[in-house]
């Protein structure tokens, strides 16, 4: 399967600051990437679909001005949590879809803690 | 709309005994179904997938699942649990056409010596 990396693996930031999380597809180019959020002891919830060369598509209830997504190239998508608050503390996971199937390859996740 | 229901939030078994993690799905289409495993502080790993081929799907680490359309189920089984199987397991259905994955709530598997 494809290798997907995320950076950083964990980050602690102060309330009111912004944090950028990177997701890279190391094996192949991806015009689409997905961002998920997982709260402790809960399931993954899709936040948005990152589209190379166009705007991201956000799921209902996700604030697009707070969670900025930039699909800078065919191998890189970034998620910026702006003006972070403690309730944004979560595990953020990206994925890259496999071409021709419905399988997705997941990154290792980024744990964000906002103090 | 697609949805997935994992019937047990926690399952506890003894090492060497069978594992059964239950999953029911709802889909207007012929679904693609997956089981993923997540170990603590680790990324998601695909165990197996069903994509309209054989209804009995074999995955990694001795796991398998059977797609039963009449019961709208996709239960995960393993004949003999190992301590290293302790993790969170997610049943997932794919939303065709949009490439979106819809996750179940997860089942935490505990394996006791």
XYZ file of N, CA and C in Angstrom:
684
model
N 0.809 -1.207 0.000
C 0.000 0.000 0.000
C 0.843 1.257 0.000
N 0.198 2.356 -0.286
C 0.901 3.619 -0.364
C 1.361 4.063 1.013
N 2.427 4.830 1.029
C 2.928 5.395 2.276
C 2.478 6.836 2.365
N 1.849 7.157 3.472
C 1.367 8.511 3.727
C 2.009 8.990 5.021
N 2.614 10.158 4.987
C 3.248 10.693 6.187
C 2.533 11.953 6.647
N 2.648 12.211 7.926
C 2.103 13.430 8.502
C 3.169 14.077 9.381
N 3.136 15.396 9.372
C 4.079 16.134 10.210
C 3.403 17.376 10.763
N 3.519 17.634 12.041
C 4.234 16.828 13.026
C 3.390 15.653 13.505
N 3.969 14.778 14.268
C 3.202 13.663 14.824
C 2.420 14.112 16.058
N 2.950 15.095 16.738
C 2.197 15.680 17.840
C 2.625 17.134 18.012
N 1.699 17.953 18.486
C 1.989 19.368 18.673
C 1.149 19.905 19.819
N 1.790 20.762 20.597
C 1.108 21.456 21.681
C 1.170 22.944 21.360
N 0.034 23.614 21.405
C 0.037 25.042 21.121
C -0.845 25.762 22.127
N -0.649 27.060 22.192
C -1.441 27.867 23.117
C -2.732 28.323 22.437
N -3.725 28.503 23.242
C -5.014 28.955 22.735
C -4.866 30.273 21.983
N -5.480 30.354 20.815
C -5.420 31.567 20.018
C -4.382 31.539 18.917
N -3.488 30.583 18.975
C -2.471 30.476 17.933
C -2.944 29.541 16.827
N -2.181 29.513 15.722
C -2.528 28.647 14.590
C -1.498 27.538 14.437
N -1.958 26.423 13.960
C -1.089 25.260 13.799
C -1.290 24.674 12.406
N -0.186 24.346 11.749
C -0.258 23.747 10.418
C 0.168 22.291 10.486
N -0.626 21.441 9.869
C -0.342 19.999 9.809
C -0.170 19.618 8.346
N 0.900 18.876 8.062
C 1.175 18.466 6.689
C 0.839 16.997 6.473
N 0.341 16.709 5.288
C 0.072 15.335 4.876
C 0.725 15.130 3.525
N 1.593 14.124 3.451
C 2.313 13.856 2.211
C 2.066 12.436 1.718
N 1.817 12.332 0.429
C 1.734 11.028 -0.225
C 3.104 10.738 -0.808
N 3.766 9.716 -0.292
C 5.167 9.467 -0.652
C 5.316 8.585 -1.882
N 4.289 7.827 -2.209
C 4.435 6.845 -3.287
C 3.829 7.291 -4.603
N 2.749 8.036 -4.537
C 2.115 8.410 -5.787
C 1.405 9.744 -5.638
N 1.051 10.307 -6.764
C 0.397 11.602 -6.782
C -1.087 11.440 -6.454
N -1.611 12.415 -5.752
C -2.997 12.337 -5.316
C -3.690 13.664 -5.568
N -4.685 13.647 -6.423
C -5.447 14.870 -6.651
C -6.446 15.117 -5.531
N -6.701 14.084 -4.759
C -7.633 14.185 -3.639
C -7.000 13.604 -2.388
N -7.188 14.278 -1.282
C -6.797 13.759 0.018
C -7.944 14.061 0.981
N -8.023 13.292 2.043
C -9.095 13.474 3.017
C -8.500 13.809 4.384
N -9.224 14.637 5.125
C -8.843 14.965 6.504
C -9.941 14.498 7.457
N -9.504 13.775 8.489
C -10.423 13.264 9.498
C -10.021 13.820 10.865
N -10.981 13.804 11.758
C -10.712 14.170 13.152
C -11.224 13.032 14.030
N -10.437 12.703 15.026
C -10.827 11.635 15.953
C -10.650 12.123 17.373
N -11.762 12.300 18.076
C -11.704 12.670 19.487
C -11.412 11.421 20.309
N -10.887 11.609 21.523
C -10.498 10.445 22.336
C -11.615 9.429 22.483
N -11.279 8.196 22.263
C -12.186 7.070 22.404
C -13.412 7.179 21.488
N -13.262 7.888 20.391
C -14.357 8.005 19.435
C -13.892 7.585 18.044
N -14.834 7.555 17.130
C -14.518 7.135 15.770
C -13.982 8.302 14.951
N -13.584 8.010 13.737
C -13.100 9.043 12.828
C -14.285 9.720 12.150
N -14.186 11.033 12.063
C -15.198 11.803 11.365
C -14.526 12.576 10.235
N -15.056 12.435 9.037
C -14.504 13.153 7.895
C -14.760 14.640 8.067
N -13.690 15.417 7.942
C -13.820 16.866 8.051
C -13.968 17.504 6.679
N -13.088 17.097 5.765
C -13.059 17.772 4.476
C -12.311 16.937 3.456
N -12.592 17.249 2.204
C -11.891 16.642 1.078
C -11.010 17.714 0.467
N -9.732 17.413 0.396
C -8.760 18.347 -0.158
C -8.580 18.051 -1.640
N -8.740 19.072 -2.476
C -8.679 18.896 -3.918
C -7.530 19.709 -4.504
N -6.652 19.055 -5.197
C -5.521 19.741 -5.808
C -6.015 20.697 -6.879
N -5.627 21.950 -6.770
C -5.975 22.933 -7.778
C -7.337 23.581 -7.609
N -8.051 23.206 -6.566
C -9.349 23.839 -6.325
C -9.636 23.869 -4.827
N -10.766 24.454 -4.472
C -11.092 24.601 -3.058
C -11.451 23.264 -2.425
N -11.189 23.185 -1.146
C -11.561 21.988 -0.407
C -13.074 21.923 -0.229
N -13.558 20.725 -0.070
C -14.982 20.508 0.191
C -15.140 20.111 1.646
N -15.913 20.879 2.399
C -16.043 20.654 3.830
C -17.344 19.911 4.150
N -17.270 19.060 5.149
C -18.456 18.359 5.612
C -19.319 19.318 6.445
N -20.564 18.963 6.533
C -21.498 19.796 7.275
C -21.045 19.956 8.714
N -21.066 21.204 9.179
C -20.695 21.478 10.559
C -19.226 21.796 10.760
N -18.411 21.684 9.737
C -16.985 21.997 9.842
C -16.749 23.414 9.328
N -16.138 24.241 10.171
C -15.933 25.641 9.804
C -14.755 25.775 8.850
N -15.027 26.182 7.635
C -13.965 26.274 6.642
C -12.991 27.404 6.942
N -13.439 28.440 7.656
C -12.529 29.536 7.982
C -11.626 29.194 9.157
N -12.006 28.177 9.888
C -11.193 27.771 11.035
C -10.196 26.676 10.635
N -10.623 25.803 9.768
C -9.783 24.699 9.320
C -9.449 24.945 7.844
N -8.318 25.610 7.639
C -7.913 25.971 6.284
C -7.147 24.825 5.638
N -7.563 24.460 4.447
C -6.922 23.367 3.735
C -6.347 23.889 2.438
N -5.090 23.518 2.216
C -4.411 23.903 0.988
C -3.781 22.655 0.373
N -4.178 22.351 -0.837
C -3.610 21.191 -1.538
C -2.545 21.744 -2.485
N -1.360 21.939 -1.929
C -0.314 22.710 -2.613
C 0.239 22.008 -3.843
N 0.286 20.700 -3.799
C 0.828 19.946 -4.924
C 0.153 18.577 -4.941
N 0.537 17.770 -5.890
C -0.087 16.448 -6.011
C 0.364 15.481 -4.922
N 1.293 15.900 -4.084
C 1.758 15.029 -3.008
C 1.640 15.668 -1.633
N 1.087 16.873 -1.548
C 1.068 17.571 -0.267
C -0.256 18.290 -0.051
N -0.855 18.029 1.104
C -2.015 18.791 1.553
C -1.720 19.269 2.971
N -2.139 20.496 3.273
C -1.935 21.017 4.620
C -3.268 21.420 5.236
N -3.349 21.197 6.537
C -4.512 21.601 7.328
C -4.010 22.582 8.370
N -4.544 23.795 8.345
C -4.178 24.796 9.340
C -5.358 25.046 10.259
N -5.131 24.808 11.538
C -6.147 25.095 12.546
C -5.886 26.522 13.015
N -6.774 27.421 12.676
C -6.564 28.826 13.011
C -7.222 29.171 14.350
N -6.579 30.077 15.077
C -7.096 30.509 16.377
C -7.587 29.305 17.186
N -6.650 28.426 17.433
C -7.009 27.157 18.079
C -7.528 27.373 19.497
N -8.457 26.529 19.882
C -9.018 26.533 21.231
C -8.908 25.134 21.813
N -9.008 24.999 23.119
C -8.876 23.668 23.729
C -9.813 22.623 23.138
N -10.997 23.040 22.703
C -11.934 22.070 22.126
C -11.486 21.547 20.762
N -10.445 22.172 20.185
C -9.877 21.681 18.924
C -8.864 20.567 19.167
N -8.536 20.340 20.419
C -7.597 19.268 20.745
C -8.169 17.945 20.258
N -7.400 17.251 19.447
C -7.911 16.039 18.831
C -6.776 15.337 18.090
N -7.099 14.212 17.504
C -6.184 13.466 16.648
C -6.628 13.724 15.211
N -5.750 14.309 14.411
C -6.097 14.646 13.033
C -5.380 13.657 12.105
N -6.147 13.065 11.220
C -5.629 12.007 10.355
C -5.955 12.333 8.903
N -4.969 12.150 8.036
C -5.234 12.343 6.618
C -5.199 10.996 5.902
N -5.795 10.961 4.739
C -5.756 9.735 3.942
C -5.677 10.073 2.470
N -5.168 9.117 1.725
C -5.034 9.236 0.281
C -5.793 8.083 -0.355
N -6.695 8.345 -1.282
C -7.449 7.251 -1.891
C -6.610 6.497 -2.904
N -6.877 5.212 -2.965
C -6.215 4.379 -3.961
C -6.925 4.539 -5.297
N -6.154 4.674 -6.352
C -6.746 4.839 -7.674
C -7.460 3.558 -8.084
N -8.710 3.691 -8.490
C -9.443 2.545 -9.008
C -10.161 1.709 -7.976
N -9.918 1.947 -6.713
C -10.641 1.217 -5.660
C -11.176 2.212 -4.656
N -11.926 1.723 -3.701
C -12.435 2.605 -2.659
C -11.571 2.556 -1.403
N -10.428 1.929 -1.509
C -9.530 1.854 -0.359
C -8.828 3.180 -0.163
N -8.528 3.496 1.087
C -7.740 4.691 1.398
C -6.554 4.290 2.250
N -5.462 5.012 2.050
C -4.257 4.803 2.834
C -4.144 5.948 3.837
N -3.980 5.587 5.087
C -4.026 6.575 6.150
C -2.644 6.962 6.633
N -2.513 8.239 6.967
C -1.320 8.695 7.642
C -1.353 8.280 9.100
N -0.226 8.438 9.794
C -0.134 8.012 11.187
C -0.864 8.928 12.152
N -1.295 10.098 11.671
C -2.056 10.998 12.534
C -1.189 12.044 13.212
N -1.823 13.132 13.592
C -1.182 14.210 14.339
C -2.031 14.513 15.564
N -1.413 14.396 16.715
C -2.153 14.702 17.947
C -1.940 16.165 18.308
N -3.021 16.912 18.327
C -2.978 18.340 18.663
C -3.550 18.545 20.055
N -2.773 19.237 20.874
C -3.237 19.620 22.200
C -3.160 21.131 22.300
N -4.275 21.750 22.597
C -4.334 23.203 22.735
C -4.502 23.530 24.213
N -3.570 24.311 24.725
C -3.602 24.615 26.167
C -4.156 26.015 26.435
N -28.549 6.675 1.885
C -27.313 7.044 2.567
C -26.678 5.801 3.191
N -25.377 5.861 3.254
C -24.639 4.733 3.829
C -24.506 4.911 5.333
N -24.502 3.814 6.047
C -24.227 3.865 7.483
C -23.692 2.520 7.942
N -23.018 2.552 9.079
C -22.422 1.347 9.642
C -22.726 1.315 11.134
N -23.113 0.164 11.622
C -23.365 -0.017 13.049
C -22.499 -1.147 13.579
N -21.640 -0.825 14.516
C -20.860 -1.864 15.194
C -21.594 -2.179 16.484
N -21.968 -3.402 16.623
C -22.934 -3.791 17.643
C -22.348 -3.850 19.045
N -21.040 -3.915 19.156
C -20.402 -4.005 20.464
C -19.338 -2.933 20.592
N -19.398 -2.146 21.637
C -18.369 -1.131 21.832
C -17.105 -1.753 22.443
N -17.285 -2.816 23.233
C -16.162 -3.507 23.849
C -16.378 -5.012 23.718
N -15.290 -5.722 23.406
C -15.303 -7.181 23.388
C -14.059 -7.652 24.137
N -14.257 -8.600 25.022
C -13.139 -9.127 25.793
C -13.075 -10.631 25.610
N -11.902 -11.130 25.238
C -11.722 -12.567 25.023
C -10.444 -13.015 25.705
N -10.329 -14.303 25.902
C -9.091 -14.882 26.415
C -8.199 -15.259 25.245
N -6.911 -15.180 25.478
C -5.949 -15.552 24.440
C -6.224 -16.990 23.992
N -6.209 -17.207 22.681
C -6.431 -18.538 22.141
C -7.880 -18.863 21.839
N -8.795 -17.996 22.240
C -10.223 -18.230 21.960
C -10.647 -17.426 20.735
N -11.788 -17.785 20.139
C -12.213 -17.074 18.913
C -12.639 -15.631 19.177
N -12.502 -14.843 18.126
C -12.913 -13.444 18.162
C -14.062 -13.239 17.180
N -15.076 -12.500 17.613
C -16.176 -12.112 16.738
C -16.489 -10.643 17.002
N -16.302 -9.821 15.997
C -16.664 -8.405 16.073
C -17.763 -8.172 15.046
N -18.894 -7.654 15.516
C -20.075 -7.601 14.665
C -20.266 -6.233 14.013
N -20.717 -6.283 12.768
C -20.924 -5.055 12.002
C -22.127 -5.246 11.088
N -23.034 -4.295 11.127
C -24.140 -4.253 10.173
C -24.051 -2.964 9.373
N -24.449 -3.019 8.136
C -24.348 -1.844 7.294
C -25.705 -1.531 6.674
N -25.805 -0.308 6.207
C -26.972 0.114 5.437
C -26.457 0.817 4.198
N -26.952 0.365 3.043
C -26.462 0.952 1.804
C -27.511 0.831 0.719
N -27.603 1.877 -0.065
C -28.530 1.859 -1.198
C -27.887 1.209 -2.421
N -26.603 0.991 -2.320
C -25.855 0.462 -3.442
C -25.191 -0.844 -3.032
N -24.541 -1.468 -3.962
C -23.697 -2.594 -3.617
C -22.448 -2.032 -2.953
N -22.275 -2.282 -1.690
C -21.248 -1.544 -0.949
C -19.846 -2.129 -1.084
N -18.874 -1.283 -0.814
C -17.523 -1.734 -0.519
C -17.357 -1.603 0.990
N -16.877 -2.664 1.608
C -16.777 -2.697 3.071
C -15.360 -3.019 3.492
N -14.960 -2.455 4.605
C -13.598 -2.616 5.090
C -13.606 -2.839 6.597
N -12.553 -3.474 7.061
C -12.227 -3.473 8.479
C -10.822 -2.894 8.632
N -10.736 -1.895 9.517
C -9.445 -1.293 9.848
C -9.165 -1.534 11.331
N -7.882 -1.614 11.654
C -7.467 -1.749 13.046
C -6.596 -0.558 13.423
N -6.763 -0.119 14.654
C -5.969 1.015 15.152
C -5.391 0.637 16.507
N -4.085 0.477 16.551
C -3.416 0.243 17.823
C -3.152 1.585 18.493
N -3.014 1.597 19.810
C -2.841 2.862 20.533
C -1.744 3.732 19.936
N -2.101 4.965 19.671
C -1.157 5.956 19.144
C -0.520 5.531 17.819
N -1.243 4.712 17.084
C -0.744 4.277 15.776
C -1.758 4.646 14.693
N -1.305 4.597 13.447
C -2.201 4.861 12.337
C -3.120 3.689 12.054
N -4.100 3.935 11.228
C -5.047 2.895 10.838
C -4.414 1.921 9.850
N -4.690 0.656 10.072
C -4.168 -0.376 9.186
C -5.334 -1.168 8.615
N -5.318 -1.379 7.312
C -6.380 -2.146 6.670
C -6.207 -3.626 6.981
N -7.262 -4.226 7.518
C -7.252 -5.666 7.779
C -7.725 -6.445 6.562
N -8.834 -6.001 5.998
C -9.398 -6.674 4.839
C -10.454 -5.787 4.201
N -10.844 -6.182 2.977
C -11.849 -5.404 2.260
C -12.721 -6.315 1.402
N -13.963 -5.922 1.265
C -14.905 -6.597 0.381
C -15.309 -5.611 -0.704
N -15.144 -6.049 -1.962
C -15.497 -5.169 -3.078
C -16.233 -5.951 -4.155
N -17.236 -6.713 -3.746
C -18.157 -7.443 -4.634
C -17.532 -8.655 -5.310
N -16.477 -9.151 -4.771
C -15.911 -10.404 -5.280
C -16.374 -11.532 -4.348
N -15.464 -12.341 -3.858
C -15.835 -13.430 -2.966
C -16.440 -12.890 -1.681
N -17.475 -13.545 -1.193
C -18.162 -13.051 0.006
C -17.377 -13.343 1.280
N -16.528 -14.347 1.254
C -15.649 -14.615 2.403
C -14.297 -14.008 2.096
N -13.943 -13.034 2.890
C -12.721 -12.281 2.630
C -11.686 -12.610 3.694
N -10.514 -12.947 3.260
C -9.417 -13.219 4.191
C -8.494 -12.013 4.250
N -8.083 -11.683 5.465
C -7.228 -10.535 5.635
C -5.906 -10.904 6.279
N -5.272 -9.885 6.835
C -3.976 -10.113 7.467
C -4.154 -10.633 8.886
N -3.099 -11.216 9.409
C -3.050 -11.661 10.803
C -4.145 -12.666 11.167
N -4.609 -13.429 10.192
C -5.573 -14.480 10.459
C -7.020 -14.034 10.552
N -7.290 -12.793 10.302
C -8.668 -12.303 10.337
C -9.393 -12.604 9.031
N -10.694 -12.778 9.132
C -11.528 -12.898 7.955
C -12.914 -12.341 8.256
N -13.643 -12.031 7.196
C -14.990 -11.496 7.347
C -15.858 -12.046 6.225
N -17.133 -12.202 6.541
C -18.060 -12.714 5.547
C -19.144 -11.692 5.248
N -19.279 -11.371 3.987
C -20.318 -10.452 3.549
C -21.621 -11.238 3.374
N -22.652 -10.849 4.121
C -23.949 -11.505 4.017
C -24.990 -10.443 3.654
N -25.332 -10.436 2.390
C -26.266 -9.407 1.901
C -27.636 -9.535 2.556
N -28.098 -10.771 2.726
C -29.441 -10.982 3.292
C -29.534 -10.467 4.724
N -28.417 -10.469 5.423
C -28.394 -9.995 6.804
C -27.770 -8.606 6.917
N -27.356 -8.046 5.825
C -26.616 -6.762 5.788
C -25.536 -6.733 6.866
N -24.750 -7.803 6.895
C -23.715 -7.905 7.921
C -22.348 -8.127 7.290
N -21.331 -7.793 8.055
C -19.937 -7.981 7.630
C -19.128 -8.191 8.903
N -19.379 -9.298 9.575
C -18.730 -9.569 10.858
C -17.283 -10.011 10.673
N -16.450 -9.598 11.591
C -15.012 -9.920 11.569
C -14.750 -11.060 12.542
N -13.991 -12.045 12.107
C -13.694 -13.183 12.966
C -12.226 -13.561 12.895
N -11.804 -14.244 13.959
C -10.469 -14.827 13.993
C -10.555 -16.065 14.872
N -10.002 -17.180 14.447
C -10.182 -18.426 15.197
C -9.541 -18.410 16.579
N -8.405 -17.723 16.683
C -7.660 -17.782 17.937
C -7.018 -16.429 18.210
N -7.458 -15.787 19.278
C -6.960 -14.449 19.590
C -5.535 -14.489 20.139
N -4.808 -13.439 19.791
C -3.450 -13.265 20.293
C -3.404 -11.967 21.082
N -2.502 -11.906 22.026
C -2.403 -10.688 22.844
C -2.216 -9.446 21.980
N -1.494 -9.592 20.889
C -1.209 -8.441 20.026
C -2.434 -7.971 19.240
N -3.534 -8.721 19.314
C -4.764 -8.297 18.627
C -5.521 -7.229 19.395
N -5.138 -6.980 20.627
C -5.824 -5.964 21.423
C -5.658 -4.602 20.758
N -6.782 -3.998 20.385
C -6.764 -2.739 19.627
C -8.207 -2.278 19.421
N -8.326 -1.183 18.687
C -9.651 -0.683 18.299
C -9.880 -1.092 16.850
N -11.077 -1.611 16.580
C -11.410 -2.083 15.243
C -12.582 -1.282 14.688
N -12.425 -0.872 13.440
C -13.459 -0.063 12.798
C -13.990 -0.775 11.558
N -15.308 -0.878 11.490
C -15.972 -1.340 10.280
C -16.312 -0.096 9.459
N -16.054 -0.166 8.171
C -16.150 1.029 7.329
C -16.860 0.684 6.029
N -17.730 1.585 5.593
C -18.390 1.423 4.301
C -17.999 2.591 3.413
N -17.867 2.310 2.146
C -17.486 3.364 1.225
C -18.715 3.926 0.538
N -18.740 5.229 0.392
C -19.797 5.917 -0.319
C -19.421 5.950 -1.796
N -20.042 5.131 -2.600
C -19.607 5.036 -4.006
C -19.807 6.334 -4.751
N -18.894 6.615 -5.619
C -18.987 7.819 -6.424
C -18.298 9.010 -5.789
N -18.225 9.031 -4.485
C -17.603 10.163 -3.804
C -16.325 9.767 -3.091
N -16.033 8.501 -3.073
C -14.799 8.023 -2.480
C -14.713 8.306 -0.989
N -15.833 8.554 -0.347
C -15.816 8.844 1.076
C -15.972 7.562 1.867
N -15.292 7.518 3.002
C -15.422 6.391 3.914
C -16.268 6.810 5.112
N -17.176 5.924 5.494
C -18.026 6.171 6.652
C -17.677 5.127 7.703
N -17.233 5.616 8.861
C -16.723 4.746 9.904
C -17.807 4.376 10.908
N -17.743 3.142 11.364
C -18.531 2.762 12.513
C -17.914 3.356 13.775
N -18.609 3.166 14.883
C -18.171 3.777 16.146
C -16.946 3.100 16.729
N -16.642 1.916 16.254
C -15.465 1.209 16.740
C -15.795 0.181 17.804
N -14.987 -0.868 17.845
C -15.079 -1.895 18.890
C -13.697 -2.070 19.491
N -13.633 -1.904 20.787
C -12.351 -2.096 21.467
C -12.230 -3.562 21.875
N -11.215 -4.211 21.367
C -10.968 -5.613 21.675
C -9.904 -5.737 22.751
N -10.253 -6.391 23.824
C -9.289 -6.696 24.887
C -9.016 -8.194 24.866
N -7.748 -8.565 25.005
C -7.357 -9.974 25.023
C -6.645 -10.251 26.335
N -7.178 -11.200 27.087
C -6.633 -11.517 28.402
C -5.844 -12.822 28.359
N -4.776 -12.900 29.160
C -3.974 -14.128 29.168
C -4.767 -15.313 29.702
